[in-house]
Coordinates of C-alpha atoms in Angstrom, one line a residue:
I1 CA -5.2 -48.7 8.7
S2 CA -8.2 -46.5 9.4
R3 CA -11.6 -48.2 9.4
A4 CA -13.7 -45.4 10.9
P5 CA -16.7 -44.6 8.8
H6 CA -16.9 -41.1 7.1
R7 CA -20.6 -40.8 8.0
A8 CA -21.9 -41.0 11.5
S9 CA -25.5 -42.0 10.8
T10 CA -26.9 -45.5 11.3
H11 CA -27.9 -47.7 8.4
A12 CA -31.6 -47.0 8.9
E13 CA -31.0 -43.2 8.8
R14 CA -28.6 -43.2 5.8
T15 CA -29.3 -41.5 2.6
P16 CA -27.5 -42.9 -0.4
M17 CA -23.9 -42.0 -0.7
K18 CA -23.6 -39.0 -3.0
V19 CA -21.0 -39.2 -5.8
V20 CA -20.3 -36.1 -7.7
F21 CA -18.4 -36.2 -11.1
V22 CA -16.5 -33.0 -11.9
C23 CA -14.9 -32.1 -15.2
T24 CA -14.3 -28.6 -16.8
G25 CA -17.5 -27.6 -18.5
N26 CA -20.0 -30.2 -17.2
V27 CA -21.1 -31.0 -20.7
C28 CA -19.0 -34.0 -21.8
R29 CA -17.3 -36.3 -19.3
S30 CA -18.9 -35.5 -15.9
P31 CA -22.5 -35.9 -17.3
M32 CA -21.5 -39.3 -18.7
G33 CA -20.2 -40.3 -15.2
E34 CA -23.4 -39.0 -13.6
L35 CA -25.7 -40.8 -16.0
L36 CA -23.7 -44.0 -16.1
L37 CA -23.3 -44.4 -12.3
P38 CA -26.8 -45.8 -11.7
H39 CA -26.2 -48.5 -14.2
Y40 CA -23.1 -49.7 -12.3
M41 CA -24.1 -48.9 -8.7
P42 CA -27.8 -48.1 -8.4
D43 CA -27.5 -47.8 -4.6
L44 CA -25.5 -44.6 -4.9
E45 CA -26.7 -41.0 -5.7
A46 CA -25.1 -39.3 -8.7
D47 CA -24.6 -35.7 -9.6
S48 CA -22.1 -33.7 -11.6
A49 CA -20.7 -30.2 -12.1
G50 CA -17.8 -28.4 -13.8
T51 CA -15.0 -26.3 -12.5
R52 CA -15.9 -23.8 -15.2
G53 CA -19.3 -25.2 -15.7
L54 CA -21.7 -23.6 -18.1
D55 CA -25.1 -22.9 -16.5
A56 CA -28.0 -25.0 -17.7
H57 CA -26.5 -26.2 -20.9
E58 CA -27.5 -29.6 -22.5
I59 CA -25.0 -32.4 -22.6
A60 CA -22.6 -32.3 -25.6
P61 CA -24.2 -33.9 -28.6
N62 CA -21.5 -36.7 -28.9
S63 CA -21.8 -37.5 -25.3
A64 CA -25.6 -37.7 -25.7
K65 CA -25.2 -39.9 -28.8
L66 CA -23.0 -42.4 -26.9
L67 CA -25.3 -42.6 -23.9
A68 CA -28.4 -43.0 -26.1
A69 CA -26.7 -45.8 -28.0
H70 CA -26.4 -47.6 -24.7
G71 CA -30.0 -47.0 -23.7
I72 CA -29.5 -44.0 -21.4
D73 CA -31.7 -40.9 -22.0
P74 CA -29.6 -37.8 -21.5
S75 CA -32.3 -35.3 -22.5
V76 CA -33.1 -34.0 -19.0
F77 CA -29.4 -33.3 -18.1
R78 CA -28.5 -29.6 -17.5
S79 CA -25.0 -28.4 -16.6
K80 CA -23.9 -26.4 -13.5
R81 CA -20.7 -25.2 -11.9
I82 CA -19.2 -26.8 -8.8
T83 CA -19.8 -24.8 -5.6
P84 CA -18.4 -25.2 -2.1
Q85 CA -21.8 -26.2 -1.0
L86 CA -22.1 -29.0 -3.6
A87 CA -18.6 -30.2 -3.0
N88 CA -19.0 -30.2 0.8
S89 CA -22.3 -32.1 0.6
S90 CA -20.7 -34.8 -1.5
D91 CA -19.4 -38.1 0.0
L92 CA -17.1 -38.8 -3.0
I93 CA -15.9 -36.5 -5.8
L94 CA -14.5 -38.1 -9.0
C95 CA -12.6 -35.9 -11.4
F96 CA -11.0 -36.6 -14.8
E97 CA -7.9 -34.4 -14.7
H98 CA -5.3 -33.5 -12.0
E99 CA -6.0 -29.8 -12.4
Q100 CA -9.7 -30.3 -11.6
R101 CA -8.8 -32.1 -8.4
N102 CA -6.5 -29.1 -7.5
E103 CA -9.3 -26.6 -8.3
I104 CA -11.8 -28.4 -6.0
S105 CA -9.2 -28.4 -3.2
V106 CA -9.2 -24.6 -3.5
I107 CA -12.9 -24.2 -3.9
A108 CA -13.8 -26.5 -1.0
P109 CA -10.7 -27.5 1.0
I110 CA -12.6 -29.8 3.4
S111 CA -13.7 -31.9 0.5
A112 CA -10.1 -32.5 -0.8
R113 CA -9.7 -35.8 1.1
R114 CA -12.8 -37.2 -0.7
T115 CA -11.7 -36.0 -4.2
F116 CA -9.9 -38.3 -6.6
L117 CA -9.2 -38.8 -10.2
I118 CA -11.7 -41.5 -11.3
N119 CA -9.0 -43.9 -12.5
D120 CA -6.9 -43.4 -9.4
F121 CA -10.0 -44.2 -7.2
A122 CA -10.7 -47.3 -9.3
N123 CA -7.1 -48.4 -8.8
M124 CA -7.3 -47.7 -5.1
C125 CA -10.5 -49.8 -4.8
A126 CA -8.8 -52.7 -6.6
Y127 CA -5.7 -52.4 -4.4
C128 CA -7.8 -52.3 -1.2
K129 CA -9.8 -55.3 -2.3
E130 CA -6.6 -57.3 -3.2
Q131 CA -4.8 -56.3 0.0
G132 CA -7.7 -56.9 2.4
Y133 CA -8.0 -53.2 3.3
M134 CA -11.6 -52.8 2.2
D135 CA -14.0 -53.1 5.1
G136 CA -17.7 -52.8 5.6
D137 CA -21.0 -54.6 5.2
T138 CA -22.4 -52.2 2.5
R139 CA -21.0 -50.7 -0.7
E140 CA -21.0 -47.3 1.0
E141 CA -19.0 -48.6 4.0
R142 CA -16.5 -50.2 1.6
L143 CA -16.1 -47.0 -0.4
E144 CA -15.6 -45.1 2.8
S145 CA -12.9 -47.5 3.8
V146 CA -11.1 -46.8 0.6
I147 CA -11.4 -43.0 1.1
D148 CA -10.2 -43.4 4.7
N149 CA -7.1 -45.4 3.6
A150 CA -6.3 -43.3 0.5
S151 CA -3.4 -41.3 2.0
M152 CA -1.7 -44.5 3.1
I153 CA -2.2 -46.5 -0.1
R154 CA -1.7 -43.7 -2.7
P155 CA 2.1 -44.3 -2.9
M156 CA 1.4 -47.9 -3.9
I157 CA -0.9 -46.9 -6.7
P158 CA 0.6 -46.1 -10.1
D159 CA 0.0 -42.6 -11.5
T160 CA -2.9 -42.5 -14.0
A161 CA -3.3 -40.3 -16.9
N162 CA -6.1 -37.8 -17.3
I163 CA -9.2 -38.8 -19.2
E164 CA -8.9 -36.5 -22.2
D165 CA -11.4 -33.7 -22.6
P166 CA -13.2 -34.6 -25.8
M167 CA -14.8 -31.1 -26.2
G168 CA -14.4 -29.9 -29.8
K169 CA -12.6 -33.1 -30.8
D170 CA -13.5 -36.1 -33.0
Y171 CA -16.2 -38.6 -32.0
A172 CA -13.4 -41.2 -31.4
V173 CA -12.1 -39.1 -28.5
Y174 CA -15.6 -39.1 -26.9
E175 CA -15.8 -42.9 -27.4
R176 CA -12.4 -43.3 -25.7
S177 CA -13.5 -41.1 -22.8
Y178 CA -16.7 -43.0 -22.5
Q179 CA -14.9 -46.4 -22.4
E180 CA -12.4 -45.2 -19.8
I181 CA -15.3 -43.9 -17.6
C182 CA -17.1 -47.2 -18.0
K183 CA -14.0 -49.2 -17.2
A184 CA -13.3 -47.2 -14.0
L185 CA -17.0 -47.5 -12.9
Q186 CA -16.9 -51.2 -13.5
T187 CA -13.8 -51.6 -11.4
I188 CA -15.3 -49.6 -8.6
A189 CA -18.5 -51.6 -8.8
D190 CA -16.9 -55.0 -8.9
T191 CA -14.5 -54.3 -6.1
T192 CA -17.1 -52.9 -3.7
T193 CA -19.6 -55.7 -4.2
R194 CA -19.6 -58.6 -1.8

């Protein structure tokens, strides 16, 4: 089991671990992930983009309504497209569909080993915690240990479904996507806290 840290800097020099959420248009699911992350893990840096991201669009109204109902102001959010530079500068990329993960692997091949479906990564964190594979003194180090062990543990993790794209669908689909994102973030937060 690999325990080597992904980042070579010392604790004093470290900038927060950068987590990038990627969906298709960067107006529904990935903005929710970006804006929710600080409420679950304020020690991490959040960003988001889309594989076919619209440039500088506001968050989808139903996503904004859900966030606002939970005390999160989405008004400053603006969408963007994933670039190789953004992907390669990320420490962890969390997607919502298998196809998005595949597209990131093409756009930025070196970031592929740090790119996961959000539900898969949550399940990996839980598995690593249960099996004693999670290592490190900080949340970042524990997350890095999951990333480092991902190829070994992936066969033990059940396949997860995509988080449905709610764009153009009923409010109930947005609510379901929101709840799935919250559940995954809660699992990641709980399993990486000492």
